[in-house]
Short mmCIF file of C-alpha atoms and ligand atoms in Angstrom, two decimals:
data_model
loop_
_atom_site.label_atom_id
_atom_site.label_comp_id
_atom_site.label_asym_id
_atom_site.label_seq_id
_atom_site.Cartn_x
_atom_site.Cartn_y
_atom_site.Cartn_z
CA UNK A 1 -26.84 -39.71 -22.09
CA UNK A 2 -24.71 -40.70 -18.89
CA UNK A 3 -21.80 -39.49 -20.36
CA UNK A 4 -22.99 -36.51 -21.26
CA UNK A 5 -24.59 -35.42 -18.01
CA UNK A 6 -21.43 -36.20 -16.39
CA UNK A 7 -19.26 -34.08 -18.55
CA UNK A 8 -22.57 -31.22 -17.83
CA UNK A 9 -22.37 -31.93 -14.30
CA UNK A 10 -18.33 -31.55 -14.80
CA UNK A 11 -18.46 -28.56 -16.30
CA UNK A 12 -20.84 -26.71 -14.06
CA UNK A 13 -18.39 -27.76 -10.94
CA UNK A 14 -15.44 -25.75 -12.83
CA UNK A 15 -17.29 -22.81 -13.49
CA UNK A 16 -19.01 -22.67 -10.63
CA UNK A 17 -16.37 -22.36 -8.63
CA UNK A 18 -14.74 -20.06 -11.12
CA UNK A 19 -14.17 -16.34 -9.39
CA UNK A 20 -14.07 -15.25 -13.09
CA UNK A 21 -17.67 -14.80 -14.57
CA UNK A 22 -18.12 -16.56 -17.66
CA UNK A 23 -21.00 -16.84 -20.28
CA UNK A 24 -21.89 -18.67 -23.51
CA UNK A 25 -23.45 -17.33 -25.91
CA UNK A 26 -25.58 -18.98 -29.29
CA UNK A 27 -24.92 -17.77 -32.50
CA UNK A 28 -28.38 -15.61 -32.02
CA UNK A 29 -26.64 -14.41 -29.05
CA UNK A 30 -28.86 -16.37 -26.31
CA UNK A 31 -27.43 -17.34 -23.21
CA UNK A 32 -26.63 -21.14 -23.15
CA UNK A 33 -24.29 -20.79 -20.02
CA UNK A 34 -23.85 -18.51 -16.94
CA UNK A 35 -21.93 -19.60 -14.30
CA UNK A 36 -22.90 -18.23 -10.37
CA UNK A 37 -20.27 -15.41 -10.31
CA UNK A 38 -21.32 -13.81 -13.89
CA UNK A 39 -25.19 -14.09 -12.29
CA UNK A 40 -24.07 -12.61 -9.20
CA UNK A 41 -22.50 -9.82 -11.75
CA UNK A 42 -25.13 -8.80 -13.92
CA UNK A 43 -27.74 -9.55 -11.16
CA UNK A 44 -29.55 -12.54 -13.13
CA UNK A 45 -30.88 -15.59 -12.13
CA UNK A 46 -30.56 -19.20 -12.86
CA UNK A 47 -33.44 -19.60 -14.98
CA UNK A 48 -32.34 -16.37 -17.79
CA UNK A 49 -30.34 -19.65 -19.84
CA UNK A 50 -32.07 -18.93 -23.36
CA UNK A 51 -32.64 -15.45 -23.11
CA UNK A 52 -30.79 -13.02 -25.47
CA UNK A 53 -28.31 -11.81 -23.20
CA UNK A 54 -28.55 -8.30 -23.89
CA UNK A 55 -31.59 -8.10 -22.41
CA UNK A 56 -29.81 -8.85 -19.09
CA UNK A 57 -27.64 -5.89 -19.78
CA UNK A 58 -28.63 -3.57 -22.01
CA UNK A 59 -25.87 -0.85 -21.04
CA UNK A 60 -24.42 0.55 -24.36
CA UNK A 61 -20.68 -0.90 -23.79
CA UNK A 62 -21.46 -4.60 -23.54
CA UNK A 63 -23.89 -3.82 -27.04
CA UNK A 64 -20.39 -2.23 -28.29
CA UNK A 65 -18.68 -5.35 -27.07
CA UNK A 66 -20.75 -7.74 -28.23
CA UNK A 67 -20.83 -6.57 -31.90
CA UNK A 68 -17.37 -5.77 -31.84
CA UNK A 69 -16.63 -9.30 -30.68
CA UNK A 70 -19.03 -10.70 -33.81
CA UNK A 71 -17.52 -8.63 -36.49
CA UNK A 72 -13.98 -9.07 -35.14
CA UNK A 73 -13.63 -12.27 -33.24
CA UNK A 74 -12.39 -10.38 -30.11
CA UNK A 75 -12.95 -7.41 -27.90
CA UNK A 76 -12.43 -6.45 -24.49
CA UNK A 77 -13.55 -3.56 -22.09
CA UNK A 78 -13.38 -2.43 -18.47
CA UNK A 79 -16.57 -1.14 -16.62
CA UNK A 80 -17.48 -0.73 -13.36
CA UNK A 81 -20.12 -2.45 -11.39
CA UNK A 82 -21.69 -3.00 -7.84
CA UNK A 83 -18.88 -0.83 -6.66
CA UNK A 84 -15.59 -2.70 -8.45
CA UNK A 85 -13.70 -2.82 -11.61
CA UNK A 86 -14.07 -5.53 -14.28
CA UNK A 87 -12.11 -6.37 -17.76
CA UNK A 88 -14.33 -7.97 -19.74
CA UNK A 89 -12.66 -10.18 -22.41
CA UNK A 90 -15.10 -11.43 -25.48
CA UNK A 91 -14.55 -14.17 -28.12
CA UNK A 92 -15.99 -15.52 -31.10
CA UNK A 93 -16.68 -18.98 -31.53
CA UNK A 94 -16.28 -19.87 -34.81
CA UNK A 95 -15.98 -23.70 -36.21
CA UNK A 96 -15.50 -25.03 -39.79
CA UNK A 97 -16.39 -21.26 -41.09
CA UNK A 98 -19.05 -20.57 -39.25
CA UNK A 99 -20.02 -18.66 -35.99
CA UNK A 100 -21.22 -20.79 -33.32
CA UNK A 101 -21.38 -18.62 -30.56
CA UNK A 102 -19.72 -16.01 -28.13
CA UNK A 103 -17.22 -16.46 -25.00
CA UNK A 104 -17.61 -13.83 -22.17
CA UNK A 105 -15.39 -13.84 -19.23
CA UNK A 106 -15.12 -11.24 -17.02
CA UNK A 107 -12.42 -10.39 -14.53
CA UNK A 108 -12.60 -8.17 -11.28
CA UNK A 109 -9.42 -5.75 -11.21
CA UNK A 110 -10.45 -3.54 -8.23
CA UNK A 111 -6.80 -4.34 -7.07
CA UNK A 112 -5.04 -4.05 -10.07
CA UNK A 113 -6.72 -0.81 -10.68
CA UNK A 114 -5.69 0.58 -7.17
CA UNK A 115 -2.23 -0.66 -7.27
CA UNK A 116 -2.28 1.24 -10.63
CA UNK A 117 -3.55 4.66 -9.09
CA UNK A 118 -1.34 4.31 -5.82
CA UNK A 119 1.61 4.06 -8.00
CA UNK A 120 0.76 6.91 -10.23
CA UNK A 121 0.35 8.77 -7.18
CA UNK A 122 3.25 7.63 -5.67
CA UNK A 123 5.31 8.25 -8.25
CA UNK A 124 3.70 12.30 -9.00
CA UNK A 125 4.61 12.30 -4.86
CA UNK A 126 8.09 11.45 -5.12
CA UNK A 127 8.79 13.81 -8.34
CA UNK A 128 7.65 16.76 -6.36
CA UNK A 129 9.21 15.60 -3.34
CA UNK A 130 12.43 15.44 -5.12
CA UNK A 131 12.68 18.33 -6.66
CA UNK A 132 11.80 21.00 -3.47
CA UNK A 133 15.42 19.94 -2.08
CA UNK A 134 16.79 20.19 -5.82
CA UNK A 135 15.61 23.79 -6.28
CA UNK A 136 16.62 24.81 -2.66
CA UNK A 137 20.15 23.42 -3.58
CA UNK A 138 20.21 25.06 -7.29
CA UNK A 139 19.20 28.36 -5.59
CA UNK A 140 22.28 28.47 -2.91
CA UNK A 141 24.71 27.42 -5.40
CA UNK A 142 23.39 30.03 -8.48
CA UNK A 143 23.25 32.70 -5.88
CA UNK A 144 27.25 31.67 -4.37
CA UNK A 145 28.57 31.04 -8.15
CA UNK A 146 27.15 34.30 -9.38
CA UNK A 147 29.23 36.49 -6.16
CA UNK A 148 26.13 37.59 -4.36
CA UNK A 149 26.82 36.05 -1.06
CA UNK A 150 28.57 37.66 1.26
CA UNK A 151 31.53 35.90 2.56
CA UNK A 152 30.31 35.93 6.03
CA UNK A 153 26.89 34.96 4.88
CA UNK A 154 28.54 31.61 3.03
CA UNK A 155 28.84 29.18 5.76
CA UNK A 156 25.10 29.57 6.04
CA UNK A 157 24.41 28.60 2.15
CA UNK A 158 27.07 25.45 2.23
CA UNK A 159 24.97 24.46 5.79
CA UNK A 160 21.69 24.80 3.77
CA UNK A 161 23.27 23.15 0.89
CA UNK A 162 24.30 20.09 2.75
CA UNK A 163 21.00 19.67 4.67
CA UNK A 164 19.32 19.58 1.56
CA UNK A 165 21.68 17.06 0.18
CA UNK A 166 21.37 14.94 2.92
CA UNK A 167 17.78 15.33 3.05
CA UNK A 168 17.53 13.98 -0.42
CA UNK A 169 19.44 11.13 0.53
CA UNK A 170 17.45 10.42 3.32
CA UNK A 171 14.28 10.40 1.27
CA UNK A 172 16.08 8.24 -1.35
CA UNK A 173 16.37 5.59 1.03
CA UNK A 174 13.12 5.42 2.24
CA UNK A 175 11.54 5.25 -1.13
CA UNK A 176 14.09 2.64 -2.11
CA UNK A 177 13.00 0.91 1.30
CA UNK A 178 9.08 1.16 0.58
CA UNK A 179 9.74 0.05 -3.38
CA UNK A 180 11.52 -3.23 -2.26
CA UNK A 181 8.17 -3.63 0.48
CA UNK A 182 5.86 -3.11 -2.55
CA UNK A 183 7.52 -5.47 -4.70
CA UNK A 184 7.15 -8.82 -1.59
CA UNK A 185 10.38 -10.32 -2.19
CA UNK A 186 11.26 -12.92 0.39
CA UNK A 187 13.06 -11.87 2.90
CA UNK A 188 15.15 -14.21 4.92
CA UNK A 189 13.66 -14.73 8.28
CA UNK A 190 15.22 -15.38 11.67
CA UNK A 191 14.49 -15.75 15.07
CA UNK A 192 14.58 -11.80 16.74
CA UNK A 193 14.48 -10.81 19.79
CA UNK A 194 12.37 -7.86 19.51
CA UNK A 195 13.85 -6.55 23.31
CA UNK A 196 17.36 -6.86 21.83
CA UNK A 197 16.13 -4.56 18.40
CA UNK A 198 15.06 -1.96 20.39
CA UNK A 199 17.63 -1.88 22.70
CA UNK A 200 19.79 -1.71 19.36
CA UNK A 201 17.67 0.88 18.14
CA UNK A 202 17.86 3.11 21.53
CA UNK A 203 21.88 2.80 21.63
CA UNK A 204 21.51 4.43 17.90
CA UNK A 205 19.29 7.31 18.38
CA UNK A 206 20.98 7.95 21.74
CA UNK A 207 22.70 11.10 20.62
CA UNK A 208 19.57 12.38 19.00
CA UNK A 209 17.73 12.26 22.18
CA UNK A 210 20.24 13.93 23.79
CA UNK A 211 20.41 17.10 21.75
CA UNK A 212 16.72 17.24 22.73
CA UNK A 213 16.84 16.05 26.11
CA UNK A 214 14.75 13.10 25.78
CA UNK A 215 14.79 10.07 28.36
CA UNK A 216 14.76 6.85 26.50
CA UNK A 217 13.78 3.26 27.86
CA UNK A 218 13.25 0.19 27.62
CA UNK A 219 11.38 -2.73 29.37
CA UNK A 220 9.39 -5.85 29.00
CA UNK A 221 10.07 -9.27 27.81
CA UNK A 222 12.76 -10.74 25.48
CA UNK A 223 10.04 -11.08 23.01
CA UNK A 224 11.48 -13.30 20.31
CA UNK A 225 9.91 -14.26 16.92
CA UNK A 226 10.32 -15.92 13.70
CA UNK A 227 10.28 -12.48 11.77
CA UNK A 228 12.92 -10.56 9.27
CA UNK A 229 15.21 -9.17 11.04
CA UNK A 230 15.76 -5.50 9.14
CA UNK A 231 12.13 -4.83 8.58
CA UNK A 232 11.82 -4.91 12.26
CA UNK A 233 14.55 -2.82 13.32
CA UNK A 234 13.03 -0.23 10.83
CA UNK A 235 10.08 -0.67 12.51
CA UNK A 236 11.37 -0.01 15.88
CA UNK A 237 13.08 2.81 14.21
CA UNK A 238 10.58 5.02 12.95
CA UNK A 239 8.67 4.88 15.88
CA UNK A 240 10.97 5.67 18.37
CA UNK A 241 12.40 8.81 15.94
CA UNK A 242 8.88 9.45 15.66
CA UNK A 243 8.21 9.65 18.94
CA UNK A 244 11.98 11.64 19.83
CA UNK A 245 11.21 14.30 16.63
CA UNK A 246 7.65 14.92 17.86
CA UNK A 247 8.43 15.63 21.30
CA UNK A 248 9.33 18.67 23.66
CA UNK A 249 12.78 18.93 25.48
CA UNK A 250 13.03 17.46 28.26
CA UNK A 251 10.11 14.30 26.94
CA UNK A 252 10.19 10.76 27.90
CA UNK A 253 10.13 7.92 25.08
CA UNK A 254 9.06 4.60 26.38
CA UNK A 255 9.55 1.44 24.55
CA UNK A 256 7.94 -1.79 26.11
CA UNK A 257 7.48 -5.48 24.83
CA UNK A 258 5.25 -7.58 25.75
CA UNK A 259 4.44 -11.61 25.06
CA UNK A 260 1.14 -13.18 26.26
CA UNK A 261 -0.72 -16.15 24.55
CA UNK A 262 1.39 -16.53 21.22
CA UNK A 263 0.81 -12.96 20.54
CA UNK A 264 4.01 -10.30 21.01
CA UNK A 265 3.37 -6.53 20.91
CA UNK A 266 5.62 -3.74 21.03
CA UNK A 267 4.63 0.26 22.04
CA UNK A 268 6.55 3.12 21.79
CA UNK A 269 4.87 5.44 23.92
CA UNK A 270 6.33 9.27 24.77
CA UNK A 271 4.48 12.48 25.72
CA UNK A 272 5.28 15.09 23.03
CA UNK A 273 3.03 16.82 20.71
CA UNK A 274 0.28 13.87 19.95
CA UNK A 275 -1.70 13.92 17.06
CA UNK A 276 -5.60 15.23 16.46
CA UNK A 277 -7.72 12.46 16.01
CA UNK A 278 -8.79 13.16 12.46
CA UNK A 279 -5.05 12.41 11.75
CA UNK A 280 -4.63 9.54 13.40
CA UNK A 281 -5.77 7.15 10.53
CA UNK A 282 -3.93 9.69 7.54
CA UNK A 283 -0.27 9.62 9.29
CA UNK A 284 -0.23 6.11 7.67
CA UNK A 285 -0.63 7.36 4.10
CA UNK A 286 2.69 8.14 1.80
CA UNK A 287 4.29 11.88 2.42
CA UNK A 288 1.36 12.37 4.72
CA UNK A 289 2.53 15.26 8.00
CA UNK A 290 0.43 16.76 9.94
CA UNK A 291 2.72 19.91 10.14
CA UNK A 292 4.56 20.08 7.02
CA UNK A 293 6.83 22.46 8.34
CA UNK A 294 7.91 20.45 11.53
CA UNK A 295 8.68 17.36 9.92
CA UNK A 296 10.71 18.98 7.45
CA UNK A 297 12.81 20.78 10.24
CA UNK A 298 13.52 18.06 11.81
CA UNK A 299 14.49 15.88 8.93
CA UNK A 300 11.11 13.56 8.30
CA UNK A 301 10.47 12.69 4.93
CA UNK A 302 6.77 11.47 5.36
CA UNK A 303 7.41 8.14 4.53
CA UNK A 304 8.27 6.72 7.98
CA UNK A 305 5.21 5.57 8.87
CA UNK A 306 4.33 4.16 5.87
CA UNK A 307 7.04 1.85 5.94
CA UNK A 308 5.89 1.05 9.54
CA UNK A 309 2.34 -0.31 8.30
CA UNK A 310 4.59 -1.78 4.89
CA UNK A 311 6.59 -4.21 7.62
CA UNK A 312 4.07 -4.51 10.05
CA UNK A 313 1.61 -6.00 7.12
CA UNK A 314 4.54 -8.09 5.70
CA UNK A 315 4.67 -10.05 9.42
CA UNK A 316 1.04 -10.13 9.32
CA UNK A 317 0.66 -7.82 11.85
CA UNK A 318 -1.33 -5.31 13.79
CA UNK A 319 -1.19 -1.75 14.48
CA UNK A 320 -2.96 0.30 16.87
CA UNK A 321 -2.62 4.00 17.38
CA UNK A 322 -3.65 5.95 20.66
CA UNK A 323 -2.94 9.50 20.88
CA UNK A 324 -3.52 12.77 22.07
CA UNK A 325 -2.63 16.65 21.25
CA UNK A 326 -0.15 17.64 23.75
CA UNK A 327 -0.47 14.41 26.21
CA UNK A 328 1.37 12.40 23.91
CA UNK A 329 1.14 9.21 21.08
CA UNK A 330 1.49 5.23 21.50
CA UNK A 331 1.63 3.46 18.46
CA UNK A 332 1.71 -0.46 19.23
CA UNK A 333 2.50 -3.10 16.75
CA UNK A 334 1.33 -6.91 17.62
CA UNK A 335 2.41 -10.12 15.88
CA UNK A 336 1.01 -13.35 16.39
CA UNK A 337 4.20 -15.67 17.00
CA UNK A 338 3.25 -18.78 16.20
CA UNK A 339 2.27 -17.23 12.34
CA UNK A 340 5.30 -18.98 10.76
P1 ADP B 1 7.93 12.01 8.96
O1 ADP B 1 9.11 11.65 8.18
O2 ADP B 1 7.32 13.33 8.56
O3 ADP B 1 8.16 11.89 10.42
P2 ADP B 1 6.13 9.74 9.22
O4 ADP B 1 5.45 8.93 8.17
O5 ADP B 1 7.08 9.03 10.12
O6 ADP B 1 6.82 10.95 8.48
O7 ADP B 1 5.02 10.43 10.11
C1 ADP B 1 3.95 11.11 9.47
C2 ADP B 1 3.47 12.26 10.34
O8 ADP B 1 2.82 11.75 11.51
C3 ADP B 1 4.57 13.14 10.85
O9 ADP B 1 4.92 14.15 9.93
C4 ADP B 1 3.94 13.74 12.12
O10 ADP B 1 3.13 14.84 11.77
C5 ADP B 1 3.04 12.60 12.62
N1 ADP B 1 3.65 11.80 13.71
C6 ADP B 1 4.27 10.61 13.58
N2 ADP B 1 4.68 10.13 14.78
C7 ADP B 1 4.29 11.03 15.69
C8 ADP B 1 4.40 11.12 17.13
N3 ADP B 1 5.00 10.16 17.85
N4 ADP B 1 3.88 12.21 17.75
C9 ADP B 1 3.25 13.17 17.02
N5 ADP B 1 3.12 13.17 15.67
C10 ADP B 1 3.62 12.12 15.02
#
């Protein structure tokens, strides 16, 4: 009797700390065993062990399920409930010819669902992206093979022909960036000094503020952290193009670092165009622009940002967004440096 109320008392510790719900069924289809997250599940309580289990739930799949699994030895189905997704994997249990009861174990796959959808998405996105540039370049070089531009008009088609090309390029390498995000590799870490990055990052898009007569600076501490080294340059990046693309001539762009109480946090701050603040969250999102037509011109392929809140989430990081139309946008990014 000992040993058996040990290996009962054993058993209940597995499954009730199981995030999987599980339940035993008898041969007549009476619960024997339901451990706390399959209760939590099909909203029953300790004391249903005996009942027949389908009058716990009585929705039409798990009937399906459960006489599939009989007649069969297995089935499975996904259904939603209290708001998430769940596989639900049933097996016979048959012994020396006969059937001694059923296995049901369900799993939640809210995430696995998501990821599903967001790449579906992602992938419809970046088809359609793809192909505007494609056309535009077909178009230019149907209408210059077939002789209907005008000599002096062909400078004008090769310059929209190259843009286009290198626009495609462009978007290429972000989605390759944002695919290797999305599949976690490792990344080699190193010790950064976030000051240094941005400074690197200035000296780069120096000639693109320039052209638009933008002031760019930067201050604060030497802010150094255990962190990968590309991801945050890209970081840097995107915010101060960002915040050089989205600005008026003659706009300041203001880069600052800042360490205080093992926390680092860096802010791009300029005073350009700002975003609304129903926006504000959305920018985040994959090929999301506010004005379509603006990022386009000057080269954004709506995938910056996203690859912002990819790196910042891959330091496990912060991101905090303060803006307004026509006073300007700081996005800040904070790290906690004693993370790794
Ligand atoms: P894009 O390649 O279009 O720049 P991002 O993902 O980097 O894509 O940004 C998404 C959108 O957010 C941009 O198209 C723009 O509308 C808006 N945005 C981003 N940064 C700023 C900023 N500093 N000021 C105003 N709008 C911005």
């Amino acid at each position: 009797m000992q040993a058996l109320k040990r290996k009962q008392d054993e058993f209940d510790q597995i499954t009730g700390n199981m995030k999987e719900g599980l339940v035993l069924l008898d041969h007549m289809g009476r619960i024997i065993s339901i451990n706390p997250a399959a209760r939590a599940l099909f909203g029953a309580n300790a004391d249903c062990v005996g009942e027949d289990f389908l009058t716990i739930d009585r929705k039409r799949d798990i009937r399906q399920a459960v006489g599939a699994a009989k007649e069969r030895g297995h089935s499975s189905f996904r259904a939603k409930k209290n708001g998430r997704e769940y596989q639900f994997d049933l097996s016979r249990i048959d012994s020396e010819g006969s059937v001694h009861g059923l296995v049901i174990l369900a799993f939640d796959i809210t995430e696995q669902v998501n990821a599903e959808r967001n790449r579906r998405e992602f992938t419809a996105n970046v088809s359609h992206e793809l192909k505007t540039p494609l056309q535009s370049i077909i178009g230019s070089a149907e209408l210059m093979e077939n002789g209907i531009v005008k000599p002096d008009d062909m400078p004008k088609f090769v310059e929209r022909i190259h843009k286009e090309a290198s626009r495609l390029v462009l978007l290429i390498d972000d989605i390759i960036r944002l695919s290797q995000l999305d599949e976690n590799a490792e990344m080699p870490h190193e010790e950064v000094s976030v000051r240094v990055l941005a400074e690197e990052v200035c000296e780069a898009l120096s000639d693109a503020a320039k052209l638009k007569d933008i002031s760019l600076e930067v201050s604060g501490d030497d802010g150094v952290m255990n962190g990968v080294r590309r991801l945050l340059y890209e970081i840097i990046y995107n915010l101060c193009d960002n915040a050089i693309k989205y600005n008026h001539p003659g706009g300041k762009v203001h880069v600052s670092v800042k360490e205080q109480a093992g926390m680092l946090s860096l802010c791009v701050q300029d005073d350009g165009i700002g975003i609304a603040p129903e926006y504000q969250e959305k920018v985040f999102e994959r090929f999301y622009r506010v004005d379509k037509s603006h990022s386009k011109q000057s080269g954004g392929t709506g995938l910056g940002l996203s690859i912002v809140k990819h790196a910042v989430k891959y330091h496990h990081g912060k991101i905090d967004i303060q803006s307004e139309p026509e006073k300007g946008t700081a996005i800040s990014v904070s790290f906690n440096t004693n993370e790794y």
